[in-house]
Amino acid sequence: MHLHRIIAFAMIATSVSASISTSNHNLNGWYPCSEYTFSDEGSSIGQHAECAVYSAPLCYPGICETPEGVNPEVDVFVKRLPATTGSSSNASNVWLLQGGPGSSSTSLEAYMVMLHSQLEGTVNVYTMDHRGTGRSALLDCVAAQVTTTGSFFGAQIDPSEVQACAKDLEIKYGDLASFSVTTAATDLATFISKYTNGERTIVYGGSYGTIFAERLMHLAPPQVTGYVLDGVAATSGVRADDFFYISKWDTNFGEVGDAFLELCEYDSDCKARFQSGGPSKTLQGLIEQFDNDPTSTCAALVNGTQGLNTPSPSLGLRSVLGSALMNSYLRTFIPPVIYRLQRCSPQDYDVLAQFFTTIATTIQAKTQDSAFESALLYSLIVYSE
């Protein structure tokens, strides 16, 4: 079901909440701004959006305490497309929450424009950079400089850099519970209560955004009358064995990969290309072959792919096929690539080289909004929550 239909249904199914008084305390806005922040996300047709910055407390009561000498406030950036049909002051509201964690709202802007158009301008569409990302106190070790692209390990943090980065963050912020999911959800609940119109509000979250939205449910802002969870990552209430631990990522990903390869059994052309066990067994054989003979023709092809930068051919193969699996178009190439790697004839070489080069380029590609991402916030949340 399309996003706008899901949200429209949720809005119809919910009741209108009581209006609240609106305060402009600590709100710097609203200012006319472009629908798109970066040019590679889309072309703005004018300043039809509105932007604001909310000054939020670094620490909310019961979550953490602001140390002496630390700035007690952080900026939280919010963007909206006001309703153009009727009055925005009494229109319903829709919030789009980004995933990650650690990703800013910029990649949601095209969806905001699309949703606003498909709902014929009858709603106010909001998004925000959740704290720690983009324009909302981007979490970064500025003094320690360990996440710059020019640092030894680039944007990623090596264990040898953790001590300096942790000290930097402790001096600047104190308790990093100030960047927890609960704190970010409290930002949103506070903003909805104080700075929106009090009309019924639907909150949409995708991926990590579903965890963000679920935490908002716990805070229960009365203005929010419906939630849409897309690509659910929240697993509250389940048994510990079934909880979504990031340490199980490879195992969970492997199960999805196995299920995809098993679909070959239901396609006569695909099934005919492989012996008993299908592409899954063939792939396992290739991995073992690459490990045993890393200089063989196709192992060397994989290992020599520019930009792949993996320590062995088998890891390069896993990396490329894993990236392809996450793309609905590229994943269709996985069985043919496995077949050609097994055959590894001269007629396969150019095709395989093109495939691996294309995927490696995709893996390495950076968009403008990557400057607004925080690898630190990602690690903080996924490994602590």
mmCIF file of C-alpha atoms in Angstrom:
data_model
loop_
_atom_site.group_PDB
_atom_site.id
_atom_site.type_symbol
_atom_site.label_atom_id
_atom_site.label_comp_id
_atom_site.label_asym_id
_atom_site.label_seq_id
_atom_site.Cartn_x
_atom_site.Cartn_y
_atom_site.Cartn_z
ATOM 1 C CA MET A 1 0.000 0.000 0.000
ATOM 2 C CA HIS A 2 1.367 3.434 -0.937
ATOM 3 C CA LEU A 3 2.553 5.771 1.821
ATOM 4 C CA HIS A 4 -0.079 8.437 1.157
ATOM 5 C CA ARG A 5 -2.888 5.859 1.244
ATOM 6 C CA ILE A 6 -1.652 4.375 4.512
ATOM 7 C CA ILE A 7 -1.478 7.785 6.149
ATOM 8 C CA ALA A 8 -4.782 8.954 4.702
ATOM 9 C CA PHE A 9 -6.460 5.831 6.083
ATOM 10 C CA ALA A 10 -4.882 6.373 9.491
ATOM 11 C CA MET A 11 -6.098 9.964 9.540
ATOM 12 C CA ILE A 12 -9.645 8.937 8.705
ATOM 13 C CA ALA A 13 -9.600 6.209 11.340
ATOM 14 C CA THR A 14 -8.531 8.474 14.191
ATOM 15 C CA SER A 15 -10.429 11.027 16.197
ATOM 16 C CA VAL A 16 -9.616 14.690 16.515
ATOM 17 C CA SER A 17 -7.747 15.544 19.701
ATOM 18 C CA ALA A 18 -8.419 18.574 21.843
ATOM 19 C CA SER A 19 -6.717 21.778 20.807
ATOM 20 C CA ILE A 20 -3.901 23.136 22.921
ATOM 21 C CA SER A 21 -2.384 26.500 23.526
ATOM 22 C CA THR A 22 0.644 27.227 21.357
ATOM 23 C CA SER A 23 3.743 28.909 22.720
ATOM 24 C CA ASN A 24 6.611 30.326 20.683
ATOM 25 C CA HIS A 25 9.072 30.159 23.562
ATOM 26 C CA ASN A 26 12.427 28.744 22.411
ATOM 27 C CA LEU A 27 11.290 28.500 18.779
ATOM 28 C CA ASN A 28 13.329 30.310 16.147
ATOM 29 C CA GLY A 29 11.070 30.275 13.077
ATOM 30 C CA TRP A 30 9.090 29.821 10.935
ATOM 31 C CA TYR A 31 11.097 31.001 7.917
ATOM 32 C CA PRO A 32 10.388 30.402 4.212
ATOM 33 C CA CYS A 33 12.833 27.769 2.923
ATOM 34 C CA SER A 34 13.319 25.428 -0.019
ATOM 35 C CA GLU A 35 11.620 22.061 -0.141
ATOM 36 C CA TYR A 36 15.000 20.407 -0.755
ATOM 37 C CA THR A 37 18.156 20.982 1.260
ATOM 38 C CA PHE A 38 20.572 19.451 -1.250
ATOM 39 C CA SER A 39 20.502 19.627 -5.026
ATOM 40 C CA ASP A 40 20.971 15.878 -5.505
ATOM 41 C CA GLU A 41 17.731 15.150 -3.619
ATOM 42 C CA GLY A 42 15.576 17.209 -5.976
ATOM 43 C CA SER A 43 15.026 20.575 -7.566
ATOM 44 C CA SER A 44 13.103 23.087 -5.473
ATOM 45 C CA ILE A 45 10.409 25.010 -7.306
ATOM 46 C CA GLY A 46 10.394 27.782 -4.721
ATOM 47 C CA GLN A 47 10.439 28.487 -0.999
ATOM 48 C CA HIS A 48 7.222 26.646 -0.261
ATOM 49 C CA ALA A 49 8.514 24.968 2.889
ATOM 50 C CA GLU A 50 9.010 26.542 6.306
ATOM 51 C CA CYS A 51 11.939 25.888 8.619
ATOM 52 C CA ALA A 52 12.568 26.448 12.312
ATOM 53 C CA VAL A 53 14.971 25.569 15.087
ATOM 54 C CA TYR A 54 13.693 24.550 18.508
ATOM 55 C CA SER A 55 15.993 25.114 21.492
ATOM 56 C CA ALA A 56 15.586 21.917 23.500
ATOM 57 C CA PRO A 57 17.130 21.119 26.867
ATOM 58 C CA LEU A 58 20.231 18.955 26.609
ATOM 59 C CA CYS A 59 18.831 16.786 29.401
ATOM 60 C CA TYR A 60 15.187 16.216 30.233
ATOM 61 C CA PRO A 61 14.210 15.441 33.858
ATOM 62 C CA GLY A 62 14.494 11.758 34.653
ATOM 63 C CA ILE A 63 16.755 11.032 31.670
ATOM 64 C CA CYS A 64 20.024 12.773 32.534
ATOM 65 C CA GLU A 65 21.443 15.802 34.302
ATOM 66 C CA THR A 66 23.404 18.551 32.587
ATOM 67 C CA PRO A 67 26.901 18.829 34.103
ATOM 68 C CA GLU A 68 28.110 22.187 35.325
ATOM 69 C CA GLY A 69 29.793 24.181 32.596
ATOM 70 C CA VAL A 70 28.050 22.328 29.752
ATOM 71 C CA ASN A 71 25.681 24.145 27.385
ATOM 72 C CA PRO A 72 22.211 23.208 28.717
ATOM 73 C CA GLU A 73 20.482 23.514 25.324
ATOM 74 C CA VAL A 74 20.739 21.913 21.886
ATOM 75 C CA ASP A 75 19.192 22.940 18.583
ATOM 76 C CA VAL A 76 16.568 20.717 16.939
ATOM 77 C CA PHE A 77 15.816 21.470 13.292
ATOM 78 C CA VAL A 78 12.260 21.098 11.945
ATOM 79 C CA LYS A 79 10.856 21.537 8.429
ATOM 80 C CA ARG A 80 7.242 21.600 7.308
ATOM 81 C CA LEU A 81 5.137 21.957 4.188
ATOM 82 C CA PRO A 82 2.066 23.912 5.351
ATOM 83 C CA ALA A 83 -1.382 22.976 4.112
ATOM 84 C CA THR A 84 -2.337 24.959 1.017
ATOM 85 C CA THR A 85 -5.987 23.895 0.888
ATOM 86 C CA GLY A 86 -7.887 25.692 3.624
ATOM 87 C CA SER A 87 -6.014 27.016 6.632
ATOM 88 C CA SER A 88 -2.851 25.410 7.998
ATOM 89 C CA SER A 89 -3.946 26.447 11.491
ATOM 90 C CA ASN A 90 -6.716 23.840 11.571
ATOM 91 C CA ALA A 91 -5.344 21.254 9.116
ATOM 92 C CA SER A 92 -4.305 17.792 10.245
ATOM 93 C CA ASN A 93 -0.593 17.059 10.627
ATOM 94 C CA VAL A 94 1.651 14.258 9.361
ATOM 95 C CA TRP A 95 5.182 13.679 10.644
ATOM 96 C CA LEU A 96 7.758 11.637 8.701
ATOM 97 C CA LEU A 97 10.561 10.202 10.858
ATOM 98 C CA GLN A 98 13.855 9.148 9.309
ATOM 99 C CA GLY A 99 15.667 5.894 9.963
ATOM 100 C CA GLY A 100 19.328 5.232 10.589
ATOM 101 C CA PRO A 101 19.817 5.880 13.402
ATOM 102 C CA GLY A 102 22.140 8.706 12.513
ATOM 103 C CA SER A 103 20.506 9.824 9.256
ATOM 104 C CA SER A 104 19.071 13.303 8.865
ATOM 105 C CA SER A 105 15.695 14.165 7.383
ATOM 106 C CA THR A 106 17.021 15.356 4.014
ATOM 107 C CA SER A 107 16.307 12.094 2.190
ATOM 108 C CA LEU A 108 12.657 12.354 3.304
ATOM 109 C CA GLU A 109 12.101 15.688 1.584
ATOM 110 C CA ALA A 110 11.049 14.175 -1.746
ATOM 111 C CA TYR A 111 8.493 12.035 0.113
ATOM 112 C CA MET A 112 7.217 15.117 1.920
ATOM 113 C CA VAL A 113 6.633 16.877 -1.392
ATOM 114 C CA MET A 114 4.998 13.787 -2.905
ATOM 115 C CA LEU A 115 2.741 13.185 0.108
ATOM 116 C CA HIS A 116 1.714 16.840 0.319
ATOM 117 C CA SER A 117 0.767 16.753 -3.369
ATOM 118 C CA GLN A 118 -1.075 13.429 -3.232
ATOM 119 C CA LEU A 119 -3.108 14.597 -0.244
ATOM 120 C CA GLU A 120 -3.916 17.712 -2.296
ATOM 121 C CA GLY A 121 -2.355 20.122 0.172
ATOM 122 C CA THR A 122 -4.918 19.364 2.863
ATOM 123 C CA VAL A 123 -2.374 18.536 5.594
ATOM 124 C CA ASN A 124 0.716 20.033 7.192
ATOM 125 C CA VAL A 125 3.640 17.682 6.516
ATOM 126 C CA TYR A 126 6.495 17.814 9.038
ATOM 127 C CA THR A 127 9.897 16.251 9.495
ATOM 128 C CA MET A 128 12.874 16.847 11.771
ATOM 129 C CA ASP A 129 16.549 16.039 12.092
ATOM 130 C CA HIS A 130 16.423 13.920 15.244
ATOM 131 C CA ARG A 131 19.024 15.154 17.700
ATOM 132 C CA GLY A 132 22.542 14.079 16.890
ATOM 133 C CA THR A 133 22.007 14.353 13.127
ATOM 134 C CA GLY A 134 22.196 17.090 10.515
ATOM 135 C CA ARG A 135 21.208 20.479 11.871
ATOM 136 C CA SER A 136 20.216 19.094 15.287
ATOM 137 C CA ALA A 137 23.471 19.063 17.283
ATOM 138 C CA LEU A 138 25.279 16.646 14.943
ATOM 139 C CA LEU A 139 27.043 14.173 17.233
ATOM 140 C CA ASP A 140 30.710 14.316 16.331
ATOM 141 C CA CYS A 141 34.110 14.315 18.006
ATOM 142 C CA VAL A 142 35.061 17.785 16.814
ATOM 143 C CA ALA A 143 37.994 18.299 19.192
ATOM 144 C CA ALA A 144 39.371 14.776 18.745
ATOM 145 C CA GLN A 145 38.855 14.897 14.942
ATOM 146 C CA VAL A 146 38.532 11.105 14.658
ATOM 147 C CA THR A 147 35.603 11.008 12.222
ATOM 148 C CA THR A 148 36.918 13.325 9.519
ATOM 149 C CA THR A 149 37.502 11.805 6.083
ATOM 150 C CA GLY A 150 41.149 12.806 6.405
ATOM 151 C CA SER A 151 41.644 10.884 9.657
ATOM 152 C CA PHE A 152 43.415 7.525 9.493
ATOM 153 C CA PHE A 153 40.220 5.459 9.529
ATOM 154 C CA GLY A 154 38.023 8.031 7.806
ATOM 155 C CA ALA A 155 34.467 8.513 9.049
ATOM 156 C CA GLN A 156 34.558 5.160 10.847
ATOM 157 C CA ILE A 157 36.014 4.866 14.340
ATOM 158 C CA ASP A 158 38.760 2.378 15.115
ATOM 159 C CA PRO A 159 38.989 0.975 18.664
ATOM 160 C CA SER A 160 42.246 2.889 19.073
ATOM 161 C CA GLU A 161 40.318 6.158 18.628
ATOM 162 C CA VAL A 162 37.509 5.449 21.082
ATOM 163 C CA GLN A 163 39.221 6.811 24.188
ATOM 164 C CA ALA A 164 39.915 10.233 22.686
ATOM 165 C CA CYS A 165 36.461 10.494 21.148
ATOM 166 C CA ALA A 166 34.716 9.431 24.369
ATOM 167 C CA LYS A 167 36.660 12.019 26.366
ATOM 168 C CA ASP A 168 35.764 14.703 23.822
ATOM 169 C CA LEU A 169 32.047 13.877 24.039
ATOM 170 C CA GLU A 170 32.083 13.643 27.841
ATOM 171 C CA ILE A 171 33.545 17.127 28.162
ATOM 172 C CA LYS A 172 31.084 18.582 25.658
ATOM 173 C CA TYR A 173 27.868 16.796 26.691
ATOM 174 C CA GLY A 174 28.393 14.774 29.857
ATOM 175 C CA ASP A 175 25.958 11.846 29.938
ATOM 176 C CA LEU A 176 25.214 10.662 26.387
ATOM 177 C CA ALA A 177 21.728 9.629 27.474
ATOM 178 C CA SER A 178 21.051 13.123 26.139
ATOM 179 C CA PHE A 179 21.243 11.515 22.672
ATOM 180 C CA SER A 180 19.103 8.470 23.450
ATOM 181 C CA VAL A 181 15.941 7.405 21.633
ATOM 182 C CA THR A 182 13.898 8.550 24.633
ATOM 183 C CA THR A 183 15.435 12.016 24.524
ATOM 184 C CA ALA A 184 14.786 12.353 20.786
ATOM 185 C CA ALA A 185 11.197 11.185 21.267
ATOM 186 C CA THR A 186 10.776 13.726 24.061
ATOM 187 C CA ASP A 187 11.967 16.435 21.666
ATOM 188 C CA LEU A 188 9.234 15.422 19.248
ATOM 189 C CA ALA A 189 6.509 15.077 21.890
ATOM 190 C CA THR A 190 7.396 18.497 23.293
ATOM 191 C CA PHE A 191 7.446 20.106 19.867
ATOM 192 C CA ILE A 192 4.094 18.623 18.861
ATOM 193 C CA SER A 193 2.517 19.787 22.116
ATOM 194 C CA LYS A 194 3.963 23.305 22.140
ATOM 195 C CA TYR A 195 4.515 24.358 18.557
ATOM 196 C CA THR A 196 1.927 22.715 16.312
ATOM 197 C CA ASN A 197 -1.745 23.545 15.897
ATOM 198 C CA GLY A 198 -3.215 20.934 18.259
ATOM 199 C CA GLU A 199 -5.090 19.154 15.463
ATOM 200 C CA ARG A 200 -5.006 15.408 14.929
ATOM 201 C CA THR A 201 -1.520 14.178 14.083
ATOM 202 C CA ILE A 202 -0.276 11.037 12.348
ATOM 203 C CA VAL A 203 3.344 9.936 12.857
ATOM 204 C CA TYR A 204 5.035 7.795 10.203
ATOM 205 C CA GLY A 205 8.346 6.056 10.934
ATOM 206 C CA GLY A 206 10.452 3.898 8.657
ATOM 207 C CA SER A 207 13.148 1.428 9.780
ATOM 208 C CA TYR A 208 14.793 2.968 12.881
ATOM 209 C CA GLY A 209 12.011 5.541 12.654
ATOM 210 C CA THR A 210 9.660 2.797 13.880
ATOM 211 C CA ILE A 211 11.667 2.576 17.118
ATOM 212 C CA PHE A 212 11.554 6.360 17.363
ATOM 213 C CA ALA A 213 7.773 6.311 16.820
ATOM 214 C CA GLU A 214 7.294 3.486 19.314
ATOM 215 C CA ARG A 215 9.109 5.477 21.996
ATOM 216 C CA LEU A 216 6.820 8.393 21.183
ATOM 217 C CA MET A 217 3.862 6.062 21.823
ATOM 218 C CA HIS A 218 5.193 5.489 25.336
ATOM 219 C CA LEU A 219 5.179 9.250 25.918
ATOM 220 C CA ALA A 220 1.605 9.362 24.557
ATOM 221 C CA PRO A 221 1.263 12.959 23.349
ATOM 222 C CA PRO A 222 -2.526 13.464 23.175
ATOM 223 C CA GLN A 223 -2.367 15.224 19.805
ATOM 224 C CA VAL A 224 -1.058 12.072 18.095
ATOM 225 C CA THR A 225 -4.021 9.964 17.064
ATOM 226 C CA GLY A 226 -2.319 7.462 14.778
ATOM 227 C CA TYR A 227 0.993 5.803 13.971
ATOM 228 C CA VAL A 228 2.301 4.157 10.801
ATOM 229 C CA LEU A 229 5.269 1.786 11.165
ATOM 230 C CA ASP A 230 7.026 0.856 7.907
ATOM 231 C CA GLY A 231 9.878 -1.665 7.905
ATOM 232 C CA VAL A 232 9.390 -2.439 11.573
ATOM 233 C CA ALA A 233 12.570 -2.624 13.650
ATOM 234 C CA ALA A 234 10.862 -2.265 17.039
ATOM 235 C CA THR A 235 10.600 -5.487 19.057
ATOM 236 C CA SER A 236 9.537 -4.315 22.509
ATOM 237 C CA GLY A 237 7.823 -6.959 24.602
ATOM 238 C CA VAL A 238 9.267 -9.977 22.797
ATOM 239 C CA ARG A 239 11.326 -12.700 24.447
ATOM 240 C CA ALA A 240 15.029 -11.976 24.801
ATOM 241 C CA ASP A 241 15.805 -14.685 22.227
ATOM 242 C CA ASP A 242 13.695 -12.883 19.627
ATOM 243 C CA PHE A 243 14.854 -9.347 20.384
ATOM 244 C CA PHE A 244 16.369 -7.366 17.509
ATOM 245 C CA TYR A 245 20.005 -7.215 18.631
ATOM 246 C CA ILE A 246 22.419 -5.519 16.245
ATOM 247 C CA SER A 247 24.935 -8.253 17.103
ATOM 248 C CA LYS A 248 22.610 -10.663 15.258
ATOM 249 C CA TRP A 249 22.697 -8.564 12.084
ATOM 250 C CA ASP A 250 24.805 -11.000 10.045
ATOM 251 C CA THR A 251 22.741 -14.001 11.143
ATOM 252 C CA ASN A 252 19.452 -12.267 10.341
ATOM 253 C CA PHE A 253 20.788 -10.993 7.021
ATOM 254 C CA GLY A 254 21.987 -14.494 6.165
ATOM 255 C CA GLU A 255 18.502 -15.905 6.723
ATOM 256 C CA VAL A 256 17.065 -13.374 4.278
ATOM 257 C CA GLY A 257 19.754 -14.236 1.739
ATOM 258 C CA ASP A 258 19.067 -17.962 2.066
ATOM 259 C CA ALA A 259 15.331 -17.401 1.642
ATOM 260 C CA PHE A 260 15.973 -15.360 -1.511
ATOM 261 C CA LEU A 261 18.232 -18.009 -3.055
ATOM 262 C CA GLU A 262 15.657 -20.717 -2.293
ATOM 263 C CA LEU A 263 13.239 -18.942 -4.653
ATOM 264 C CA CYS A 264 15.363 -20.302 -7.508
ATOM 265 C CA GLU A 265 13.633 -23.649 -6.936
ATOM 266 C CA TYR A 266 10.371 -22.116 -8.157
ATOM 267 C CA ASP A 267 11.828 -20.746 -11.406
ATOM 268 C CA SER A 268 12.427 -23.419 -14.039
ATOM 269 C CA ASP A 269 15.147 -21.481 -15.880
ATOM 270 C CA CYS A 270 17.028 -20.660 -12.679
ATOM 271 C CA LYS A 271 16.702 -24.179 -11.283
ATOM 272 C CA ALA A 272 18.064 -25.722 -14.490
ATOM 273 C CA ARG A 273 21.335 -23.787 -14.131
ATOM 274 C CA PHE A 274 22.321 -25.339 -10.818
ATOM 275 C CA GLN A 275 22.955 -28.810 -9.485
ATOM 276 C CA SER A 276 21.301 -30.231 -6.367
ATOM 277 C CA GLY A 277 21.312 -27.659 -3.582
ATOM 278 C CA GLY A 278 20.719 -24.751 -5.928
ATOM 279 C CA PRO A 279 22.570 -21.419 -5.897
ATOM 280 C CA SER A 280 23.003 -21.485 -2.113
ATOM 281 C CA LYS A 281 25.166 -24.618 -2.204
ATOM 282 C CA THR A 282 27.011 -23.332 -5.273
ATOM 283 C CA LEU A 283 27.740 -20.027 -3.538
ATOM 284 C CA GLN A 284 29.104 -21.786 -0.462
ATOM 285 C CA GLY A 285 31.365 -23.807 -2.735
ATOM 286 C CA LEU A 286 32.602 -20.617 -4.400
ATOM 287 C CA ILE A 287 33.404 -19.030 -1.032
ATOM 288 C CA GLU A 288 35.438 -22.076 -0.029
ATOM 289 C CA GLN A 289 37.134 -22.154 -3.439
ATOM 290 C CA PHE A 290 38.086 -18.481 -3.205
ATOM 291 C CA ASP A 291 39.523 -19.029 0.273
ATOM 292 C CA ASN A 292 41.544 -22.045 -0.865
ATOM 293 C CA ASP A 293 42.768 -20.485 -4.116
ATOM 294 C CA PRO A 294 42.567 -16.666 -3.930
ATOM 295 C CA THR A 295 44.620 -16.283 -7.123
ATOM 296 C CA SER A 296 42.254 -18.286 -9.332
ATOM 297 C CA THR A 297 40.806 -16.370 -12.285
ATOM 298 C CA CYS A 298 37.464 -15.266 -10.842
ATOM 299 C CA ALA A 299 38.779 -14.924 -7.289
ATOM 300 C CA ALA A 300 41.430 -12.551 -8.612
ATOM 301 C CA LEU A 301 38.764 -10.681 -10.591
ATOM 302 C CA VAL A 302 36.763 -10.050 -7.420
ATOM 303 C CA ASN A 303 39.811 -9.147 -5.368
ATOM 304 C CA GLY A 304 41.043 -6.754 -8.041
ATOM 305 C CA THR A 305 37.799 -4.769 -8.260
ATOM 306 C CA GLN A 306 38.705 -1.116 -7.787
ATOM 307 C CA GLY A 307 37.052 0.452 -4.768
ATOM 308 C CA LEU A 308 35.988 -2.830 -3.147
ATOM 309 C CA ASN A 309 38.832 -2.776 -0.600
ATOM 310 C CA THR A 310 38.150 -6.135 1.070
ATOM 311 C CA PRO A 311 40.985 -8.278 2.478
ATOM 312 C CA SER A 312 40.080 -11.454 0.576
ATOM 313 C CA PRO A 313 38.112 -12.510 -2.530
ATOM 314 C CA SER A 314 35.508 -14.390 -0.495
ATOM 315 C CA LEU A 315 34.794 -11.339 1.671
ATOM 316 C CA GLY A 316 34.591 -9.214 -1.460
ATOM 317 C CA LEU A 317 32.056 -11.634 -2.923
ATOM 318 C CA ARG A 318 29.966 -11.552 0.250
ATOM 319 C CA SER A 319 30.095 -7.764 0.394
ATOM 320 C CA VAL A 320 28.974 -7.290 -3.204
ATOM 321 C CA LEU A 321 26.171 -9.860 -3.098
ATOM 322 C CA GLY A 322 24.993 -8.500 0.257
ATOM 323 C CA SER A 323 24.757 -4.992 -1.184
ATOM 324 C CA ALA A 324 22.942 -6.290 -4.262
ATOM 325 C CA LEU A 325 20.443 -8.151 -2.072
ATOM 326 C CA MET A 326 19.234 -4.881 -0.546
ATOM 327 C CA ASN A 327 18.278 -3.459 -3.948
ATOM 328 C CA SER A 328 15.098 -4.790 -5.571
ATOM 329 C CA TYR A 329 16.619 -4.468 -9.059
ATOM 330 C CA LEU A 330 20.198 -5.574 -8.404
ATOM 331 C CA ARG A 331 19.203 -8.662 -6.425
ATOM 332 C CA THR A 332 17.801 -10.218 -9.601
ATOM 333 C CA PHE A 333 21.395 -10.485 -10.862
ATOM 334 C CA ILE A 334 22.577 -12.610 -7.927
ATOM 335 C CA PRO A 335 21.711 -16.095 -9.311
ATOM 336 C CA PRO A 336 23.200 -15.331 -12.780
ATOM 337 C CA VAL A 337 26.365 -13.963 -11.146
ATOM 338 C CA ILE A 338 26.739 -17.083 -8.991
ATOM 339 C CA TYR A 339 26.276 -19.219 -12.110
ATOM 340 C CA ARG A 340 28.871 -17.256 -14.101
ATOM 341 C CA LEU A 341 31.362 -17.274 -11.210
ATOM 342 C CA GLN A 342 31.094 -21.040 -10.994
ATOM 343 C CA ARG A 343 31.584 -21.405 -14.750
ATOM 344 C CA CYS A 344 34.219 -18.633 -14.900
ATOM 345 C CA SER A 345 34.809 -18.919 -18.644
ATOM 346 C CA PRO A 346 36.350 -16.203 -20.855
ATOM 347 C CA GLN A 347 32.846 -15.195 -21.977
ATOM 348 C CA ASP A 348 31.907 -14.497 -18.344
ATOM 349 C CA TYR A 349 34.880 -12.336 -17.430
ATOM 350 C CA ASP A 350 33.776 -8.981 -18.864
ATOM 351 C CA VAL A 351 30.215 -9.398 -17.586
ATOM 352 C CA LEU A 352 31.407 -10.226 -14.079
ATOM 353 C CA ALA A 353 33.949 -7.396 -14.076
ATOM 354 C CA GLN A 354 31.212 -4.928 -15.029
ATOM 355 C CA PHE A 355 28.892 -6.234 -12.306
ATOM 356 C CA PHE A 356 31.465 -6.090 -9.504
ATOM 357 C CA THR A 357 32.733 -2.669 -10.585
ATOM 358 C CA THR A 358 29.183 -1.293 -10.683
ATOM 359 C CA ILE A 359 28.314 -2.589 -7.217
ATOM 360 C CA ALA A 360 31.630 -1.424 -5.729
ATOM 361 C CA THR A 361 31.001 2.043 -7.157
ATOM 362 C CA THR A 362 27.519 2.024 -5.623
ATOM 363 C CA ILE A 363 28.910 0.992 -2.233
ATOM 364 C CA GLN A 364 31.465 3.809 -2.309
ATOM 365 C CA ALA A 365 29.060 6.468 -3.622
ATOM 366 C CA LYS A 366 28.396 9.428 -1.343
ATOM 367 C CA THR A 367 25.456 11.796 -1.613
ATOM 368 C CA GLN A 368 25.421 15.357 -0.339
ATOM 369 C CA ASP A 369 23.255 14.423 2.622
ATOM 370 C CA SER A 370 25.924 12.017 3.900
ATOM 371 C CA ALA A 371 27.492 15.162 5.419
ATOM 372 C CA PHE A 372 24.482 15.284 7.759
ATOM 373 C CA GLU A 373 24.849 11.673 8.955
ATOM 374 C CA SER A 374 26.403 10.725 12.283
ATOM 375 C CA ALA A 375 28.196 7.384 12.457
ATOM 376 C CA LEU A 376 28.708 8.110 16.153
ATOM 377 C CA LEU A 377 24.984 8.388 16.847
ATOM 378 C CA TYR A 378 24.399 5.182 14.900
ATOM 379 C CA SER A 379 26.900 3.286 17.049
ATOM 380 C CA LEU A 380 25.687 4.888 20.280
ATOM 381 C CA ILE A 381 22.077 3.850 19.731
ATOM 382 C CA VAL A 382 22.438 0.439 18.092
ATOM 383 C CA TYR A 383 24.930 -0.838 20.654
ATOM 384 C CA SER A 384 23.255 0.612 23.752
ATOM 385 C CA GLU A 385 19.572 0.322 22.883
#
